[in-house]
Amino acid sequence: MKKNDIKKLLQWYQENKRDLPWRHTKDAYKIWISETMLQQTRVDTVIPYYERFLKTVPSIKALANVREDILLKLWEGLGYYSRARNLQKAAKMLQNNGLNFLPPIKEELQSLPGIGPYTVGAILSIAYDIPEPAIDGNVLRVLSRVFEEKEEILKPKVRIKYTLILKKLMKNEIPSLFTQSFIELGALVCTKNPLCEECPLRSCCQAYKHHTVLDYPVKKIKKEKPVLLKTVLIFEYHQTFLIRKRKETGLLANLYEFWTLDFPLNDNDVQEYLENENISFNKIKNLGEVIHIFSHQKWIIKVYSVSLNKKIKEELFVTEKDLLEKYSLPTVFQKAWKLL
Ligand code: ADE
């Protein structure tokens, strides 16, 4: 890859880039929020979350001070909730150090929770135009094809190798355009089903030259995710619904859920279960099944609605409006709710 190839890539970017909200700002705080949301989440999904988040939490100060339940509600549906918690932790650390902004300093950014090498590179290059490479999955896919990278792309030494290569190529370029052009090429052209004929890098792409584009990137074969069979009971009492706060640690920590059992119940078993628990009910309805895939496990859930004769003691019952507006209900339980 030579200077002239980078010129072609930048030209292509100027002509083909998507109009995305975080491309109208140089505010490092906004770039940080967008890049954090974009990790593991698609652009189309992120856009409305990004805009809503910044309305409610427009600054580092606001982020440090926002109530956790409001923060999690703003994140509801994006998944990987530790990202939101880390944002707040980092904002608090900055405030404690008397900072209302993200410092344009690699070492300081690196020390903040949730900010890894990619995010450091993205903030420095996109917001501050400092030549620090930002290598995410999109960029790695492009590079692995251009260089026919034989190593597994997730190995640290691969990232280090390409960080050095990009750092050299970035010299004398505008860092924000450089970073975003690689990201954009990976998102629009050098995809799973690549559009090589449209690619500005095809003349320097080794994989294109050797007709091996689909062999790259080299990835480790993923282990199958464990499948967990569960049951969700949506208890209803006079148009209010039982929800519970999940434990403080582990998957979906501190978020809300319906009554959830770590084993599957068939229609007949539900009745027996309720009787054993001394829960007095009117009617049970089988609502079907929800399948949800998390990063490390897959849940297959049988969902039932149960209308109650009386409230279950010490449990929280909320209206539909409150459930949807006030409590953060992760996507897996939203899916169950939609069956109702
Ligand atoms: N994915 C990660 N960062 C991105 C960005 N800045 N624009 C579009 N997609 C992205």
Coordinates of C-alpha atoms and ligand atoms in Angstrom, one line a residue:
M1 CA 0.0 0.0 0.0
K2 CA 1.5 3.3 -1.1
K3 CA 0.8 7.0 -0.8
N4 CA -1.1 7.0 -4.0
D5 CA -3.4 4.2 -2.8
I6 CA -4.2 6.2 0.3
K7 CA -5.0 9.2 -2.0
K8 CA -7.5 7.0 -3.9
L9 CA -9.0 5.8 -0.7
L10 CA -9.5 9.3 0.7
Q11 CA -11.0 10.4 -2.6
W12 CA -13.4 7.5 -2.5
Y13 CA -14.3 8.4 1.1
Q14 CA -15.1 12.0 0.2
E15 CA -17.4 10.8 -2.6
N16 CA -19.1 7.9 -0.9
K17 CA -19.2 8.5 2.8
R18 CA -22.5 8.2 4.6
D19 CA -24.0 11.2 6.3
L20 CA -23.8 10.1 9.9
P21 CA -24.6 12.4 12.9
W22 CA -21.1 12.0 14.5
R23 CA -19.5 13.1 11.3
H24 CA -20.9 16.6 11.9
T25 CA -18.8 17.2 15.0
K26 CA -15.3 17.4 16.3
D27 CA -16.4 17.2 19.9
A28 CA -14.4 14.5 21.5
Y29 CA -17.1 13.7 24.0
K30 CA -19.6 13.0 21.2
I31 CA -17.1 11.0 19.2
W32 CA -16.4 8.9 22.3
I33 CA -20.1 8.2 22.8
S34 CA -20.6 7.3 19.2
E35 CA -17.5 5.0 19.0
T36 CA -18.5 3.3 22.3
M37 CA -22.0 2.7 20.9
L38 CA -20.6 1.5 17.6
Q39 CA -18.6 -1.3 19.2
Q40 CA -20.7 -4.4 18.7
T41 CA -23.7 -2.5 17.4
R42 CA -24.7 -1.6 13.8
V43 CA -24.7 2.0 12.6
D44 CA -28.5 2.0 11.8
T45 CA -29.3 0.9 15.3
V46 CA -26.9 3.4 16.9
I47 CA -28.1 6.6 15.3
P48 CA -31.3 7.1 17.3
Y49 CA -29.6 6.0 20.5
Y50 CA -26.7 8.4 19.9
E51 CA -29.1 11.4 19.4
R52 CA -31.3 10.6 22.3
F53 CA -28.3 10.0 24.6
L54 CA -26.7 13.3 23.8
K55 CA -29.9 15.2 24.4
T56 CA -30.2 13.8 27.9
V57 CA -26.5 13.5 28.7
P58 CA -24.8 16.3 26.7
S59 CA -21.5 16.5 28.5
I60 CA -18.9 14.7 30.7
K61 CA -20.3 16.5 33.7
A62 CA -23.8 15.3 32.9
L63 CA -22.5 11.8 32.3
A64 CA -20.7 11.7 35.6
N65 CA -23.9 12.8 37.4
V66 CA -26.7 11.0 35.6
R67 CA -28.7 8.5 37.6
E68 CA -27.8 5.0 36.8
D69 CA -31.3 4.0 36.0
I70 CA -31.6 6.8 33.5
L71 CA -28.3 5.9 32.0
L72 CA -29.3 2.2 31.6
K73 CA -32.7 3.2 30.2
L74 CA -30.9 5.3 27.5
W75 CA -28.8 2.2 26.7
E76 CA -31.8 -0.2 26.7
G77 CA -31.7 -2.4 23.6
L78 CA -28.0 -1.7 22.7
G79 CA -26.7 -4.6 24.8
Y80 CA -23.3 -4.9 26.4
Y81 CA -24.4 -2.6 29.3
S82 CA -20.9 -2.6 30.8
R83 CA -20.2 -0.1 28.0
A84 CA -22.6 2.4 29.6
R85 CA -21.3 1.8 33.1
N86 CA -17.7 2.3 31.9
L87 CA -18.6 5.5 30.2
Q88 CA -19.9 6.8 33.5
K89 CA -17.0 5.5 35.5
A90 CA -14.6 7.2 33.1
A91 CA -16.6 10.5 33.3
K92 CA -16.4 10.4 37.1
M93 CA -12.7 9.8 36.9
L94 CA -12.2 12.8 34.6
Q95 CA -14.3 15.0 36.9
N96 CA -12.3 13.9 39.9
N97 CA -9.2 15.0 38.1
G98 CA -10.9 18.4 37.4
L99 CA -11.4 17.7 33.7
N100 CA -14.6 18.5 31.7
F101 CA -13.2 17.1 28.5
L102 CA -11.3 14.1 27.2
P103 CA -7.6 15.0 27.1
P104 CA -5.9 14.6 23.7
I105 CA -3.3 12.4 25.3
K106 CA -2.9 8.7 24.5
E107 CA -1.7 7.6 28.0
E108 CA -4.5 9.4 29.8
L109 CA -7.2 8.1 27.5
Q110 CA -5.9 4.5 27.9
S111 CA -6.2 4.7 31.6
L112 CA -9.9 5.3 31.5
P113 CA -12.3 2.3 31.9
G114 CA -13.8 1.0 28.7
I115 CA -11.4 2.8 26.4
G116 CA -9.2 0.3 24.6
P117 CA -6.6 0.9 21.8
Y118 CA -9.3 1.2 19.2
T119 CA -11.3 3.9 21.0
V120 CA -8.1 5.8 21.9
G121 CA -7.2 5.8 18.2
A122 CA -10.7 6.8 17.2
I123 CA -10.9 9.7 19.7
L124 CA -7.4 11.0 18.9
S125 CA -7.6 10.8 15.2
I126 CA -11.2 11.7 14.5
A127 CA -11.7 14.4 17.2
Y128 CA -8.2 15.8 17.6
D129 CA -6.6 14.9 14.2
I130 CA -3.7 13.3 16.0
P131 CA -2.1 10.5 13.9
E132 CA -3.0 7.5 16.0
P133 CA -4.4 4.5 14.1
A134 CA -7.8 3.1 15.1
I135 CA -8.2 -0.5 14.1
D136 CA -11.5 -2.1 14.5
G137 CA -13.0 -5.2 12.8
N138 CA -13.8 -3.2 9.7
V139 CA -10.3 -2.0 9.3
L140 CA -8.7 -5.3 10.1
R141 CA -10.8 -6.9 7.4
V142 CA -9.5 -4.4 4.8
L143 CA -5.9 -4.8 5.9
S144 CA -6.1 -8.6 6.1
R145 CA -7.1 -8.7 2.4
V146 CA -4.8 -6.0 1.2
F147 CA -1.8 -7.8 2.8
E148 CA -3.2 -11.4 2.6
E149 CA -2.6 -11.7 6.3
K150 CA -2.1 -15.4 7.1
E151 CA -2.3 -15.0 10.9
E152 CA -5.6 -14.9 12.8
I153 CA -6.6 -11.3 12.8
L154 CA -7.5 -11.2 16.5
K155 CA -3.9 -12.0 17.6
P156 CA -2.4 -9.0 19.4
K157 CA 0.7 -9.2 17.2
V158 CA -1.4 -8.7 14.1
R159 CA -2.9 -5.5 15.6
I160 CA 0.5 -4.3 16.5
K161 CA 1.9 -4.9 13.1
Y162 CA -0.9 -3.0 11.4
T163 CA -0.8 -0.2 13.9
L164 CA 2.8 0.4 12.8
I165 CA 1.9 0.2 9.1
L166 CA -1.0 2.6 9.5
K167 CA 1.0 5.0 11.6
K168 CA 3.5 5.3 8.7
L169 CA 0.8 5.7 6.1
M170 CA -1.0 8.3 8.2
K171 CA 1.9 10.7 8.1
N172 CA 1.0 13.9 6.2
E173 CA -2.6 12.8 5.9
I174 CA -5.6 14.3 7.8
P175 CA -6.0 11.7 10.6
S176 CA -9.8 12.0 10.9
L177 CA -10.3 11.4 7.2
F178 CA -7.7 8.6 7.2
T179 CA -9.3 6.7 10.0
Q180 CA -12.9 7.1 8.8
S181 CA -12.0 6.2 5.3
F182 CA -10.7 2.8 6.4
I183 CA -13.8 2.2 8.6
E184 CA -16.1 3.2 5.8
L185 CA -14.4 1.0 3.2
G186 CA -14.8 -1.9 5.6
A187 CA -18.4 -1.1 6.2
L188 CA -19.5 -0.4 2.6
V189 CA -17.2 -2.2 0.2
C190 CA -14.7 -4.6 1.8
T191 CA -17.6 -6.5 3.5
K192 CA -18.4 -10.1 4.0
N193 CA -19.7 -10.1 0.4
P194 CA -17.1 -7.6 -1.0
L195 CA -17.7 -5.3 -3.9
C196 CA -14.2 -5.5 -5.2
E197 CA -14.9 -3.8 -8.5
E198 CA -15.8 -0.6 -6.6
C199 CA -12.8 -0.7 -4.3
P200 CA -10.3 2.1 -4.4
L201 CA -7.6 -0.2 -3.0
R202 CA -8.0 -3.0 -5.5
S203 CA -4.8 -2.2 -7.4
C204 CA -2.8 -2.8 -4.2
C205 CA -4.9 -5.6 -2.7
Q206 CA -3.0 -8.8 -2.7
A207 CA -6.1 -10.9 -2.1
Y208 CA -7.8 -9.3 -5.0
K209 CA -4.8 -9.9 -7.2
H210 CA -4.7 -13.6 -6.2
H211 CA -8.5 -14.2 -6.2
T212 CA -8.4 -15.1 -2.5
V213 CA -10.5 -12.2 -1.1
L214 CA -13.0 -14.6 0.6
D215 CA -10.2 -16.4 2.4
Y216 CA -9.5 -13.4 4.5
P217 CA -9.7 -12.4 7.3
V218 CA -8.4 -15.6 8.9
K219 CA -10.4 -16.3 12.0
K220 CA -10.2 -18.8 14.7
I221 CA -13.1 -21.3 14.5
K222 CA -15.5 -20.1 17.2
K223 CA -16.7 -22.5 19.9
E224 CA -20.4 -23.2 20.0
K225 CA -22.1 -21.0 22.6
P226 CA -23.7 -22.9 25.4
V227 CA -27.5 -23.1 25.1
L228 CA -29.5 -22.4 28.3
L229 CA -33.1 -23.4 28.5
K230 CA -35.3 -21.0 30.6
T231 CA -38.8 -20.0 31.4
V232 CA -40.2 -16.5 31.7
L233 CA -43.5 -16.0 33.5
I234 CA -45.1 -12.6 32.9
F235 CA -47.4 -12.2 35.9
E236 CA -50.3 -9.8 35.4
Y237 CA -52.5 -8.3 38.0
H238 CA -55.2 -5.8 36.9
Q239 CA -53.1 -4.4 34.1
T240 CA -49.9 -4.3 36.1
F241 CA -47.0 -6.5 35.6
L242 CA -44.4 -8.1 37.8
I243 CA -40.8 -7.1 37.2
R244 CA -37.7 -7.7 39.3
K245 CA -34.3 -6.1 39.4
R246 CA -31.5 -8.5 38.5
K247 CA -28.5 -9.2 40.6
E248 CA -25.7 -6.6 40.8
T249 CA -23.2 -8.8 39.1
G250 CA -23.1 -11.0 36.0
L251 CA -25.1 -10.9 32.8
L252 CA -27.6 -8.0 32.5
A253 CA -26.6 -6.9 36.1
N254 CA -29.0 -4.4 37.7
L255 CA -31.4 -4.4 34.8
Y256 CA -35.0 -5.5 35.1
E257 CA -36.5 -8.8 34.1
F258 CA -39.8 -10.7 34.4
W259 CA -39.9 -13.7 36.7
T260 CA -37.3 -15.9 35.1
L261 CA -36.5 -19.6 35.9
D262 CA -33.3 -21.3 34.9
F263 CA -35.1 -24.4 33.6
P264 CA -37.8 -25.0 30.9
L265 CA -41.4 -25.6 32.0
N266 CA -44.0 -27.2 29.7
D267 CA -47.6 -26.2 29.9
N268 CA -48.5 -28.7 32.5
D269 CA -45.4 -28.0 34.6
V270 CA -46.3 -24.3 34.9
Q271 CA -49.5 -25.0 36.9
E272 CA -47.6 -27.4 39.2
Y273 CA -44.8 -24.9 39.7
L274 CA -47.3 -22.1 40.6
E275 CA -49.1 -24.3 43.1
N276 CA -45.8 -25.3 44.7
E277 CA -44.9 -21.7 45.0
N278 CA -48.3 -20.9 46.5
I279 CA -49.1 -18.4 43.8
S280 CA -52.8 -18.1 43.3
F281 CA -53.6 -17.6 39.6
N282 CA -56.6 -17.4 37.2
K283 CA -55.2 -18.3 33.9
I284 CA -52.0 -19.4 32.3
K285 CA -51.3 -18.8 28.6
N286 CA -48.5 -20.2 26.6
L287 CA -47.0 -17.3 24.5
G288 CA -44.4 -19.3 22.7
E289 CA -40.7 -19.2 22.6
V290 CA -37.9 -16.6 22.5
I291 CA -34.4 -17.3 21.3
H292 CA -31.8 -14.7 22.2
I293 CA -28.1 -14.8 21.5
F294 CA -25.7 -13.1 23.9
S295 CA -21.9 -12.8 23.4
H296 CA -21.2 -16.0 25.3
Q297 CA -24.4 -17.9 25.5
K298 CA -27.7 -18.6 23.8
W299 CA -31.0 -18.6 25.7
I300 CA -34.1 -20.5 24.6
I301 CA -37.0 -19.4 26.7
K302 CA -40.5 -20.6 27.1
V303 CA -42.8 -17.6 27.8
Y304 CA -46.1 -17.8 29.7
S305 CA -48.4 -15.1 30.9
V306 CA -50.1 -15.7 34.2
S307 CA -53.0 -13.6 35.4
L308 CA -53.1 -13.5 39.1
N309 CA -55.9 -13.4 41.7
K310 CA -53.8 -11.3 44.0
K311 CA -50.4 -9.6 44.0
I312 CA -47.4 -11.7 45.0
K313 CA -46.1 -10.2 48.3
E314 CA -43.0 -8.0 48.2
E315 CA -42.8 -8.0 44.4
L316 CA -42.9 -4.9 42.2
F317 CA -45.9 -4.5 39.9
V318 CA -45.8 -1.7 37.3
T319 CA -48.1 -0.5 34.6
E320 CA -47.2 -1.0 30.9
K321 CA -46.4 2.7 30.6
D322 CA -44.0 2.7 33.4
L323 CA -42.5 -0.6 32.3
L324 CA -41.7 0.9 28.9
E325 CA -40.7 4.3 30.0
K326 CA -39.0 4.0 33.4
Y327 CA -37.4 0.6 33.8
S328 CA -34.6 -0.7 31.6
L329 CA -35.8 -4.0 30.3
P330 CA -33.1 -5.8 28.2
T331 CA -33.9 -6.9 24.6
V332 CA -34.3 -10.5 25.6
F333 CA -37.2 -9.6 27.9
Q334 CA -38.6 -7.1 25.4
K335 CA -38.9 -10.0 23.0
A336 CA -40.9 -11.9 25.6
W337 CA -43.1 -8.9 26.2
K338 CA -43.8 -8.6 22.5
L339 CA -45.4 -12.1 22.6
L340 CA -48.0 -10.8 25.1
Ligands
ADE1 N1 -17.9 2.0 13.2 C1 -17.0 2.3 14.1 N2 -16.8 3.6 14.1 C2 -17.5 4.2 13.1 C3 -17.6 5.4 12.6 N3 -17.0 6.5 13.1 N4 -18.5 5.6 11.5 C4 -19.1 4.6 11.0 N5 -19.0 3.3 11.5 C5 -18.2 3.1 12.5

